[in-house]
Coordinates of C-alpha atoms in Angstrom, one line a residue:
Chain A
M1 CA -63.5 42.1 56.0
Q2 CA -65.9 44.4 57.8
G3 CA -64.8 47.9 58.6
N4 CA -65.2 47.4 62.3
E5 CA -63.2 44.3 62.2
A6 CA -60.4 46.1 60.3
C7 CA -60.4 48.7 63.0
A8 CA -59.9 46.1 65.7
R9 CA -57.1 44.5 63.7
G10 CA -55.5 47.9 63.2
A11 CA -55.6 48.5 66.9
I12 CA -53.9 45.1 67.6
A13 CA -51.3 45.8 65.0
A14 CA -50.5 49.1 66.6
G15 CA -49.9 47.4 69.9
C16 CA -53.2 48.0 71.6
R17 CA -53.4 45.6 74.6
F18 CA -56.2 47.2 76.6
F19 CA -59.8 47.7 75.4
A20 CA -62.7 48.8 77.6
F21 CA -66.1 48.9 76.1
Y22 CA -69.8 49.5 76.7
P23 CA -72.1 47.9 74.1
I24 CA -73.6 50.3 71.5
T25 CA -74.7 50.0 68.0
P26 CA -72.9 50.2 65.5
A27 CA -69.6 49.7 67.3
G28 CA -70.3 46.3 68.6
E29 CA -68.2 44.3 66.1
I30 CA -65.0 46.2 67.1
A31 CA -65.5 44.9 70.7
E32 CA -66.3 41.4 69.5
Q33 CA -63.1 41.2 67.6
M34 CA -61.0 42.7 70.4
S35 CA -62.5 40.3 72.9
R36 CA -61.4 37.4 70.6
L37 CA -58.0 38.8 69.7
L38 CA -56.7 40.2 72.9
P39 CA -56.5 37.3 75.4
K40 CA -53.9 35.2 73.5
L41 CA -51.7 38.4 73.4
R42 CA -52.2 38.8 77.2
G43 CA -54.3 41.9 76.3
T44 CA -57.3 42.8 78.4
Y45 CA -60.8 43.1 77.1
I46 CA -63.1 44.4 79.7
Q47 CA -66.7 45.3 79.4
M48 CA -67.3 48.2 81.8
E49 CA -70.6 49.3 83.3
D50 CA -71.0 52.4 81.1
E51 CA -69.0 54.5 78.6
I52 CA -67.7 56.8 81.3
A53 CA -66.2 53.8 83.1
S54 CA -64.8 52.6 79.7
I55 CA -62.9 55.8 78.9
S56 CA -61.8 56.0 82.6
A57 CA -60.3 52.5 82.6
V58 CA -58.6 53.3 79.2
I59 CA -56.9 56.3 80.8
G60 CA -55.9 54.4 83.9
A61 CA -54.4 51.6 81.8
S62 CA -52.5 54.1 79.6
W63 CA -50.7 55.5 82.6
T64 CA -49.3 52.0 83.2
G65 CA -47.9 52.1 79.7
A66 CA -50.6 50.2 77.9
K67 CA -51.8 51.3 74.5
A68 CA -55.5 51.6 75.3
M69 CA -58.6 52.1 73.2
T70 CA -62.4 52.3 73.5
A71 CA -65.1 52.4 70.8
T72 CA -68.6 53.8 70.9
S73 CA -71.2 55.8 69.0
G74 CA -72.9 59.1 69.5
P75 CA -74.7 58.6 72.8
G76 CA -71.6 57.0 74.4
F77 CA -69.3 59.6 72.8
S78 CA -71.3 62.3 74.6
L79 CA -70.9 60.5 77.9
M80 CA -67.1 60.2 77.4
Q81 CA -66.5 63.9 76.8
E82 CA -65.6 64.9 80.4
N83 CA -62.9 62.2 80.5
I84 CA -61.6 63.0 77.0
G85 CA -60.9 66.5 78.4
F86 CA -59.1 64.8 81.3
A87 CA -57.0 62.8 78.9
V88 CA -56.1 66.0 77.0
V89 CA -55.1 67.9 80.1
T90 CA -53.1 65.0 81.6
E91 CA -51.6 64.3 78.2
T92 CA -52.7 60.6 78.2
P93 CA -52.3 58.7 74.9
C94 CA -55.4 56.8 74.0
V95 CA -57.7 56.2 71.1
I96 CA -61.4 56.6 71.0
V97 CA -63.3 55.2 68.0
N98 CA -66.7 56.9 67.3
V99 CA -68.7 55.0 64.7
Q100 CA -71.2 57.8 64.2
R101 CA -74.9 57.0 63.9
A102 CA -78.0 59.1 63.1
G103 CA -78.7 61.5 65.9
P104 CA -79.3 63.5 67.9
S105 CA -80.0 61.4 71.0
T106 CA -81.0 57.8 70.5
G107 CA -81.7 58.6 66.8
I108 CA -81.4 55.6 64.5
P109 CA -78.6 53.3 65.7
S110 CA -78.1 51.5 62.4
L111 CA -78.0 54.4 60.0
P112 CA -75.0 56.7 59.2
M113 CA -74.6 60.4 59.9
Q114 CA -71.7 62.7 60.3
G115 CA -73.3 64.6 63.1
D116 CA -70.4 64.4 65.6
V117 CA -67.8 66.3 63.7
V118 CA -67.9 69.5 65.7
Q119 CA -68.4 67.5 68.9
A120 CA -65.3 65.6 68.2
R121 CA -63.4 68.9 68.2
H122 CA -65.2 70.7 71.0
G123 CA -67.2 68.1 72.9
S124 CA -65.4 68.5 76.2
H125 CA -65.7 71.7 78.1
G126 CA -62.8 74.1 78.2
E127 CA -60.3 75.2 75.6
Y128 CA -58.2 72.5 73.9
E129 CA -57.0 71.0 70.7
I130 CA -57.5 67.4 69.7
I131 CA -56.7 65.1 66.7
V132 CA -59.6 63.5 64.7
L133 CA -59.2 61.2 61.8
A134 CA -61.9 60.2 59.4
P135 CA -61.6 56.8 57.6
S136 CA -63.4 56.4 54.4
S137 CA -62.8 52.7 53.6
V138 CA -62.3 49.4 55.3
Q139 CA -58.6 49.7 54.5
E140 CA -58.5 53.0 56.3
M141 CA -60.3 51.6 59.3
F142 CA -57.1 49.5 59.6
T143 CA -54.5 52.1 58.6
L144 CA -56.0 55.1 60.3
T145 CA -56.5 53.2 63.6
V146 CA -52.7 52.4 63.5
E147 CA -52.1 56.0 62.6
A148 CA -54.4 57.1 65.5
F149 CA -52.2 55.2 68.0
N150 CA -49.0 56.5 66.5
L151 CA -50.3 60.1 66.8
S152 CA -51.6 59.6 70.3
E153 CA -48.2 58.2 71.4
R154 CA -46.2 60.8 69.6
Y155 CA -48.1 63.8 70.9
R156 CA -49.4 62.4 74.2
T157 CA -53.0 63.1 73.3
P158 CA -56.3 61.3 72.9
V159 CA -57.0 60.7 69.2
I160 CA -60.5 60.2 67.9
V161 CA -61.2 57.9 64.9
L162 CA -64.4 59.3 63.5
A163 CA -66.0 56.6 61.4
D164 CA -69.7 56.1 60.6
E165 CA -72.1 53.2 60.4
I166 CA -71.4 52.7 56.6
I167 CA -67.7 52.5 57.0
G168 CA -68.1 50.4 60.2
H169 CA -70.4 47.8 58.6
M170 CA -69.4 47.7 55.0
R171 CA -67.2 44.9 53.7
E172 CA -64.2 45.4 51.4
D173 CA -60.9 43.8 50.7
V174 CA -58.1 44.8 53.1
A175 CA -54.4 44.4 52.8
I176 CA -52.9 43.8 56.2
P177 CA -49.1 44.5 56.1
E178 CA -46.6 42.3 57.8
Q179 CA -46.0 43.5 61.3
S180 CA -42.4 44.3 60.4
H181 CA -43.5 46.6 57.6
L182 CA -45.7 48.7 59.9
K183 CA -44.4 51.9 61.3
I184 CA -45.3 51.9 65.0
I185 CA -44.6 54.8 67.3
D186 CA -44.2 54.4 71.1
R187 CA -44.4 57.2 73.6
K188 CA -41.1 58.4 75.0
I189 CA -40.5 57.4 78.6
P190 CA -38.0 59.2 80.9
K191 CA -34.8 57.3 81.1
T192 CA -34.5 56.9 84.8
P193 CA -37.1 56.8 87.6
G194 CA -36.7 59.8 89.8
E195 CA -35.4 61.8 86.9
A196 CA -36.3 65.4 87.5
A197 CA -37.7 65.9 84.0
A198 CA -40.9 67.7 84.0
P199 CA -43.6 65.3 82.7
F200 CA -46.1 67.9 81.5
L201 CA -46.7 71.0 79.4
D202 CA -43.8 70.6 77.0
E203 CA -44.8 71.9 73.5
E204 CA -42.3 69.4 72.1
V205 CA -44.0 66.6 74.2
A206 CA -42.6 65.7 77.6
P207 CA -41.5 62.1 78.2
M208 CA -44.2 60.2 80.0
P209 CA -43.4 58.6 83.3
L210 CA -45.3 55.4 83.9
F211 CA -46.9 54.1 87.1
G212 CA -45.2 51.5 89.1
M213 CA -41.6 52.4 88.1
G214 CA -40.7 54.7 90.9
Y215 CA -41.4 58.0 89.2
S216 CA -43.8 59.2 91.9
V217 CA -45.8 61.1 89.2
H218 CA -48.7 63.3 90.2
V219 CA -51.5 63.2 87.6
T220 CA -54.4 65.6 88.0
G221 CA -57.1 67.2 85.8
S222 CA -56.8 70.4 87.8
C223 CA -54.7 73.2 86.4
H224 CA -51.1 72.2 87.0
D225 CA -47.5 73.2 86.4
K226 CA -45.0 71.2 84.3
F227 CA -44.3 69.0 87.3
G228 CA -48.0 68.1 87.7
Y229 CA -48.5 70.1 90.8
R230 CA -51.8 71.9 91.2
N231 CA -52.2 75.6 90.9
V232 CA -55.8 76.6 91.2
T233 CA -55.1 80.2 92.2
D234 CA -53.2 82.0 89.5
P235 CA -54.7 82.8 86.1
E236 CA -51.2 82.8 84.7
S237 CA -50.9 79.1 85.4
I238 CA -54.0 78.2 83.5
D239 CA -53.0 80.5 80.7
Q240 CA -49.7 78.7 80.5
L241 CA -51.4 75.3 80.6
V242 CA -54.0 76.0 77.9
R243 CA -51.5 77.6 75.5
A244 CA -48.8 74.9 76.0
L245 CA -51.3 72.1 75.3
A246 CA -52.8 73.8 72.3
N247 CA -49.4 74.6 70.9
K248 CA -48.3 71.1 71.3
I249 CA -50.8 70.1 68.6
R250 CA -50.9 73.4 66.6
K251 CA -47.1 73.6 66.1
H252 CA -47.1 70.2 64.6
I253 CA -50.0 70.5 62.3
D254 CA -47.7 69.8 59.3
Q255 CA -47.0 66.3 60.7
I256 CA -50.5 65.7 61.8
A257 CA -52.8 67.0 59.1
R258 CA -53.4 65.0 56.0
I259 CA -55.7 65.2 53.0
E260 CA -56.1 63.3 49.7
T261 CA -56.4 65.2 46.4
R262 CA -57.3 64.1 42.9
C263 CA -57.4 66.2 39.8
T264 CA -57.2 69.5 41.7
E265 CA -54.4 71.1 39.6
D266 CA -56.7 72.5 36.9
A267 CA -60.0 72.0 38.7
E268 CA -62.7 74.7 38.4
V269 CA -65.0 73.0 40.8
I270 CA -63.8 71.0 43.7
V271 CA -65.8 68.5 45.7
L272 CA -64.5 68.5 49.3
T273 CA -65.6 65.8 51.7
Y274 CA -64.6 63.1 54.2
G275 CA -65.6 59.7 55.5
S276 CA -68.3 57.7 53.7
C277 CA -69.4 60.7 51.6
A278 CA -66.0 60.5 49.9
R279 CA -66.9 57.3 48.1
V280 CA -69.7 59.0 46.3
A281 CA -67.7 62.2 45.7
Q282 CA -64.8 60.4 44.1
Y283 CA -67.1 58.6 41.7
A284 CA -69.0 61.8 40.8
V285 CA -65.8 63.7 40.2
E286 CA -64.5 60.9 37.8
E287 CA -67.9 61.0 36.0
A288 CA -67.8 64.7 35.8
R289 CA -64.3 64.6 34.2
R290 CA -65.7 62.1 31.7
H291 CA -68.4 64.7 30.8
G292 CA -65.6 67.1 30.2
A293 CA -66.0 69.1 33.4
K294 CA -62.8 70.2 35.2
A295 CA -63.7 68.7 38.5
G296 CA -61.4 68.0 41.4
F297 CA -61.6 66.0 44.6
V298 CA -60.3 66.9 48.1
R299 CA -60.8 64.4 50.9
L300 CA -60.0 65.3 54.5
I301 CA -58.3 62.4 56.2
S302 CA -57.7 64.3 59.4
L303 CA -60.6 66.5 60.3
W304 CA -59.0 68.3 63.3
P305 CA -56.9 70.2 63.7
F306 CA -58.4 71.6 60.4
A307 CA -55.6 71.8 57.9
R308 CA -56.2 75.3 56.7
E309 CA -53.1 75.8 54.7
I310 CA -53.1 72.5 52.7
V311 CA -56.8 72.7 52.1
A312 CA -56.5 76.3 50.8
E313 CA -53.6 75.2 48.6
A314 CA -55.6 72.3 47.3
I315 CA -58.5 74.6 46.4
G316 CA -56.1 76.7 44.5
D317 CA -57.8 78.6 41.6
A318 CA -61.0 76.7 41.7
K319 CA -64.1 78.9 41.5
K320 CA -66.4 76.7 43.6
V321 CA -66.0 74.2 46.4
I322 CA -68.9 71.9 47.0
V323 CA -68.7 70.5 50.5
L324 CA -70.4 67.1 51.0
E325 CA -71.4 66.1 54.5
N326 CA -74.1 63.9 55.9
N327 CA -75.4 66.5 58.3
L328 CA -76.6 70.1 58.1
G329 CA -73.1 71.7 57.9
Q330 CA -70.2 71.1 60.2
I331 CA -66.8 71.0 58.5
V332 CA -68.2 73.3 55.8
H333 CA -67.8 76.3 58.1
E334 CA -64.1 75.7 58.4
V335 CA -63.9 75.7 54.6
E336 CA -65.9 78.9 54.4
R337 CA -63.3 80.5 56.7
I338 CA -60.4 79.8 54.5
I339 CA -62.0 80.1 51.1
P340 CA -60.0 82.3 48.8
A341 CA -61.6 85.5 47.6
H342 CA -62.1 84.3 44.1
S343 CA -63.9 81.2 45.1
E344 CA -67.2 80.3 46.8
V345 CA -68.5 77.5 49.0
A346 CA -71.6 75.5 48.5
F347 CA -72.9 73.0 51.0
L348 CA -74.5 69.8 49.7
P349 CA -76.1 67.4 52.2
P350 CA -77.7 64.2 50.9
E351 CA -81.3 64.7 49.8
I352 CA -82.2 62.5 52.7
I353 CA -79.9 62.9 55.8
A354 CA -78.7 59.6 57.1
T355 CA -78.3 58.2 53.7
L356 CA -75.4 58.3 51.2
H357 CA -75.7 61.1 48.6
R358 CA -77.0 59.8 45.3
P359 CA -74.1 59.7 42.9
D360 CA -76.1 61.4 40.1
Y361 CA -77.2 64.1 42.6
V362 CA -73.6 65.0 43.3
L363 CA -72.7 64.8 39.6
E364 CA -75.6 67.1 38.7
S365 CA -74.4 69.7 41.2
I366 CA -70.9 69.5 39.8
L367 CA -72.0 70.0 36.2
K368 CA -74.3 72.8 37.2
A369 CA -71.5 74.6 38.9
V370 CA -69.2 74.3 35.9
A371 CA -71.8 75.5 33.5
Chain B
M1 CA -41.3 62.1 105.5
K2 CA -40.6 58.8 103.9
Y3 CA -44.2 58.8 102.6
I4 CA -44.9 62.5 102.0
R5 CA -44.1 64.7 99.1
E6 CA -42.4 67.6 100.8
R7 CA -42.8 70.0 98.0
A8 CA -46.6 69.6 98.3
L9 CA -46.7 70.7 101.9
P10 CA -48.3 72.5 103.8
H11 CA -51.5 70.4 103.4
T12 CA -54.8 72.0 102.7
H13 CA -57.2 70.0 105.0
C14 CA -59.3 72.1 107.3
P15 CA -58.3 72.3 110.9
G16 CA -60.0 69.4 112.7
C17 CA -60.8 67.4 109.5
G18 CA -60.8 63.7 109.8
N19 CA -58.6 63.4 106.7
G20 CA -55.5 63.7 108.8
I21 CA -56.5 60.7 110.9
V22 CA -57.3 58.6 107.9
A23 CA -54.0 59.5 106.2
Q24 CA -52.0 58.7 109.4
C25 CA -53.8 55.4 109.9
F26 CA -53.2 54.4 106.3
L27 CA -49.5 55.3 106.4
R28 CA -49.1 53.5 109.6
A29 CA -50.5 50.4 108.0
I30 CA -48.2 50.8 105.0
D31 CA -45.2 51.2 107.4
R32 CA -46.1 48.2 109.5
L33 CA -46.4 46.0 106.4
G34 CA -43.1 47.4 105.1
L35 CA -44.8 48.1 101.7
D36 CA -42.8 49.8 99.0
M37 CA -44.6 53.1 97.9
S38 CA -43.2 52.7 94.4
R39 CA -45.3 49.6 94.0
M40 CA -48.5 51.4 95.0
V41 CA -50.8 53.5 92.9
F42 CA -53.2 55.9 94.7
V43 CA -56.3 56.9 92.7
S44 CA -58.6 59.5 94.2
G45 CA -61.6 61.4 93.1
I46 CA -62.9 64.9 93.5
G47 CA -63.8 66.0 97.1
C48 CA -61.9 66.5 100.3
S49 CA -61.0 62.8 100.6
G50 CA -59.4 63.0 97.2
W51 CA -56.7 65.2 98.7
I52 CA -55.6 62.6 101.2
P53 CA -53.1 61.0 98.8
S54 CA -53.0 63.7 96.1
P55 CA -50.7 65.5 96.1
F56 CA -49.3 64.5 99.5
F57 CA -48.3 60.9 99.3
K58 CA -44.9 60.2 97.8
A59 CA -46.0 57.7 95.2
D60 CA -47.8 57.6 91.9
T61 CA -51.0 59.5 92.4
L62 CA -53.9 59.8 90.0
H63 CA -56.5 62.4 90.8
T64 CA -59.4 61.7 88.5
T65 CA -62.7 63.3 87.5
H66 CA -65.5 63.3 90.0
G67 CA -66.9 60.0 90.8
R68 CA -64.6 57.9 88.7
P69 CA -61.5 56.8 90.7
V70 CA -62.8 53.2 91.0
A71 CA -63.1 53.0 87.2
F72 CA -59.7 54.6 86.5
A73 CA -58.2 52.3 89.2
S74 CA -59.8 49.3 87.5
G75 CA -57.9 50.1 84.3
V76 CA -54.6 50.6 86.2
K77 CA -55.0 47.3 88.1
L78 CA -56.1 45.2 85.1
S79 CA -53.1 46.5 83.1
R80 CA -50.5 46.1 85.9
P81 CA -52.0 43.6 88.4
E82 CA -48.8 43.4 90.4
L83 CA -49.2 47.0 91.6
N84 CA -51.1 47.6 94.8
V85 CA -53.9 50.0 93.8
V86 CA -55.7 52.0 96.5
V87 CA -58.7 54.3 96.0
F88 CA -59.5 57.2 98.3
T89 CA -63.0 58.5 97.7
G90 CA -65.7 60.2 99.6
D91 CA -69.4 59.7 100.1
G92 CA -70.4 61.9 97.2
D93 CA -67.6 60.9 94.9
G94 CA -67.9 57.2 95.7
A95 CA -71.6 56.6 96.4
A96 CA -73.5 59.3 94.5
I97 CA -71.9 60.0 91.1
G98 CA -69.5 57.0 91.6
G99 CA -72.0 54.6 92.9
N100 CA -72.3 52.5 89.7
H101 CA -68.5 52.0 89.5
L102 CA -68.4 51.0 93.2
I103 CA -71.0 48.3 92.9
H104 CA -69.5 46.9 89.7
A105 CA -66.0 46.8 91.0
A106 CA -67.4 44.9 94.1
R107 CA -69.2 42.5 91.8
R108 CA -66.1 41.9 89.8
N109 CA -64.1 41.3 93.0
I110 CA -61.2 43.2 91.4
D111 CA -58.3 43.6 93.8
L112 CA -58.8 47.3 94.7
K113 CA -58.7 48.7 98.2
V114 CA -61.4 51.4 98.4
L115 CA -61.3 53.7 101.3
L116 CA -64.4 55.7 101.4
V117 CA -64.2 58.7 103.8
N118 CA -67.8 59.4 104.7
N119 CA -68.4 62.9 106.2
M120 CA -72.1 62.8 105.4
I121 CA -71.9 66.0 103.4
Y122 CA -70.5 67.5 100.2
G123 CA -67.7 69.4 102.1
M124 CA -65.6 70.9 99.3
T125 CA -68.5 72.5 97.5
G126 CA -69.8 74.2 100.6
G127 CA -72.0 71.8 102.5
E128 CA -74.7 70.3 100.3
V129 CA -76.7 67.3 101.3
A130 CA -75.2 63.9 100.4
P131 CA -76.7 60.4 99.9
T132 CA -75.2 59.6 103.3
T133 CA -76.6 62.6 105.2
P134 CA -79.0 61.5 107.9
K135 CA -82.7 62.3 107.4
G136 CA -83.8 65.7 108.8
I137 CA -80.4 67.3 108.8
R138 CA -80.2 70.9 107.6
T139 CA -77.6 71.5 104.9
T140 CA -77.0 74.3 102.4
T141 CA -79.5 72.6 100.0
T142 CA -81.8 71.1 102.6
P143 CA -82.6 74.3 104.5
F144 CA -85.8 72.7 105.8
G145 CA -84.2 69.4 106.6
N146 CA -83.1 66.4 104.5
L147 CA -86.2 64.5 103.2
E148 CA -84.2 61.4 102.1
R149 CA -83.0 58.3 103.8
P150 CA -79.2 57.9 103.7
F151 CA -77.4 54.9 102.2
D152 CA -76.1 52.1 104.4
L153 CA -72.9 51.7 102.5
P154 CA -71.6 48.4 103.9
R155 CA -75.0 46.9 103.0
L156 CA -74.9 48.3 99.5
V157 CA -71.4 47.1 98.8
M158 CA -72.1 43.7 100.4
G159 CA -75.2 43.4 98.2
A160 CA -72.9 43.9 95.2
G161 CA -70.8 41.0 96.4
A162 CA -67.8 42.7 98.0
T163 CA -65.5 40.2 99.7
Y164 CA -64.2 42.5 102.4
V165 CA -66.3 45.2 104.0
A166 CA -65.7 47.2 107.1
R167 CA -66.9 50.4 108.7
W168 CA -65.1 52.4 111.4
T169 CA -65.0 56.0 112.5
T170 CA -62.1 58.3 113.0
I171 CA -62.2 57.5 116.6
H172 CA -61.4 53.8 115.9
V173 CA -57.8 54.3 115.0
G174 CA -56.5 50.9 116.1
Q175 CA -59.3 49.0 114.3
L176 CA -58.9 51.2 111.3
V177 CA -55.2 50.5 111.0
A178 CA -56.0 46.8 111.4
S179 CA -58.6 46.8 108.7
M180 CA -56.4 48.8 106.3
T181 CA -53.6 46.3 107.0
K182 CA -55.9 43.4 106.2
A183 CA -57.2 45.2 103.0
L184 CA -53.6 45.9 101.8
R185 CA -52.6 42.3 102.4
R186 CA -55.5 40.4 100.8
R187 CA -56.5 39.9 97.2
G188 CA -60.0 40.9 96.3
F189 CA -62.2 43.9 96.4
S190 CA -61.8 45.5 99.9
F191 CA -64.0 48.3 101.1
I192 CA -63.6 50.3 104.2
E193 CA -66.1 53.1 105.1
I194 CA -64.6 55.6 107.5
I195 CA -67.1 57.9 109.2
S196 CA -65.1 61.1 109.5
Q197 CA -65.8 64.5 111.0
C198 CA -66.3 67.6 108.8
P199 CA -66.6 70.2 111.5
V200 CA -66.7 73.1 109.1
R201 CA -69.6 71.9 106.8
Y202 CA -71.4 69.3 108.9
G203 CA -70.5 69.8 112.5
R204 CA -71.5 73.5 112.4
N205 CA -75.0 72.5 111.2
V206 CA -75.7 70.2 114.1
G207 CA -74.1 72.1 117.0
M208 CA -70.8 70.3 116.8
A209 CA -68.5 72.9 115.3
E210 CA -65.6 71.5 117.4
P211 CA -64.0 68.4 115.9
E212 CA -63.6 66.8 119.4
K213 CA -67.4 67.1 119.8
M214 CA -68.0 65.2 116.6
M215 CA -65.5 62.6 117.5
R216 CA -67.1 62.1 120.9
W217 CA -70.4 61.7 119.1
F218 CA -68.8 59.0 116.9
R219 CA -67.5 57.3 120.1
D220 CA -70.8 57.5 121.9
S221 CA -72.9 56.5 118.9
S222 CA -70.8 53.6 117.6
I223 CA -72.2 50.1 118.2
P224 CA -70.0 47.1 117.4
L225 CA -71.5 44.8 114.8
A226 CA -71.8 41.8 117.1
K227 CA -73.7 43.8 119.6
A228 CA -75.9 45.5 116.9
R229 CA -77.0 42.1 115.7
G230 CA -78.9 41.7 118.9
M231 CA -80.5 45.1 118.9
G232 CA -83.8 46.3 117.3
D233 CA -84.2 49.0 114.6
K234 CA -85.4 51.6 117.2
Q235 CA -82.3 51.1 119.4
L236 CA -80.0 51.4 116.3
K237 CA -81.6 54.6 115.0
G238 CA -79.0 57.3 114.7
K239 CA -76.2 54.9 115.6
F240 CA -73.0 53.9 113.6
I241 CA -72.6 50.2 113.4
V242 CA -68.9 49.5 113.2
G243 CA -66.9 46.4 112.5
E244 CA -66.1 43.9 109.7
F245 CA -69.2 43.1 107.9
A246 CA -67.7 40.7 105.4
D247 CA -64.5 38.9 104.9
F248 CA -64.4 35.9 102.6
E249 CA -62.5 34.6 99.5
A250 CA -63.8 34.6 96.0
P251 CA -62.1 34.4 92.6
E252 CA -60.3 37.7 92.0
L253 CA -60.6 39.3 88.6
T254 CA -57.0 39.7 87.6
E255 CA -56.4 36.1 88.6
E256 CA -59.3 35.1 86.3
Y257 CA -57.6 37.0 83.5
E258 CA -54.3 35.3 84.1
K259 CA -56.1 32.0 83.8
L260 CA -57.7 33.2 80.5
F261 CA -54.3 34.3 79.2
K262 CA -52.8 30.9 79.9
A263 CA -55.7 29.1 78.4
T264 CA -55.6 31.0 75.2
A265 CA -51.8 31.3 74.8
A266 CA -50.9 30.4 71.2

């Protein structure tokens, strides 16, 4: 199965019944699948007039209770940023898939890059936290899309699935579990309409009232109090809002952040990476071990919030961390920030950006580091 | 107070603003139809008109980013077609930044009621020129007079295929209530442009700082559509053509989806 198709199937399995989209390479296949799979489930596929309309419709649908998703690539992702911020501040669950392509700007639509990593974290204006997951296989295009919905419902936040053209277009075997074996999380809804519960700004996640059920909920992107009422006068109110929303994510980092580690216990050199680069890294680390080098592998599954503690723990006593990214250095700076004093960070992009690292190239750098 | 969120009062519209008339006309239409506010969703954009339902109407209100209420509303309506979804927008929000969403929603004939309050200016941000500001008018950003022609919104929306299009001014309260009632009752994209006075940002520029002066101008410059059809361009210059420009049936989008669901049901 193709990665993009697995993503669509993951969305459906998670309960997604609203998908709004604007055509863009290399995300098209996600839309094609959704347009085929949704109607018999009474789900809506709508092709909107642009990416801004797509994310707008997704947010609108989410407020009626629907699990809603859109998919895009760099140029569309840039257009969506304003409304991603709106989804953050209104605590609207939704999933945005960005199948990254070579940029900036129009770039090369059918080549991979990991250029949107910092943008995924800080693309919208203002101060906020957001959850970003990075699939590195077709299987993960399924499972992490399910996970993205679960996280978005649990924490009432937009979640970004940050794939790239390689992961989106490659074909691998996928195991699709029985629906009954999947763990699906749904947002908490207030028990009774008219209940006085405050629908916003709870660090433990407020229950979400839905439209059309008599809650008379006021949803606004303006600074608001926990009842949703606007306060555009007092700095204290935006202080409260910004901190509460950030804490809602930060306080739960243990439940949100996830990494994969292999052979890190005694590793002297660690290769740290995410997404499609992880495929090469894993191979290179295994080869290095065969050469007798004590190499370890750390793969970030969630990119944001950056899992400082578990990454530092995984690095352990290693003397060097080689960070692989298909860009000129984005997540590497987070690693530099938390690197233990006894260790150092090296950044290794592919010899040619917008391609996968050559496995031998990565192997060489590991062996050199160990020597 | 059946329709107003008491804790949101006092309202924040400027004295003399046409928003109050628009709100009253709309709530009158709701009341006459006996509609349940809990089955309505109000979606509004950024600008003075956005504040008509948000936060004051006692119902589900969604105040979106600038220019996007029609797109957000489309998501709401497609997902819960049984809800009555009404958009309040302005000339800048709805026809400048939001223009693309407006024409596509009209094209789709999605059952949204779009009430576009046109005060011919960007009021909330201090009085900049808008795509509906008449040519030659001085604004904060056209200090030497507006060089551009304004939109004819009913024509634009009709060109996009809207199945109900009307224009009134805030002086036409009876007709406005009637149009709003029609829009609320029917299925399909329904667009009502309401020419409205902004005495503070527009009126002051043209020697009509008093709201009643602006409204007299609306009254004296309004030509009913039937009469306008027999008049030449020169005679219509500077006039507001009011009336119902379009009113016909066409397949409505959520109904088309329902057909698709039935056809593909496993």
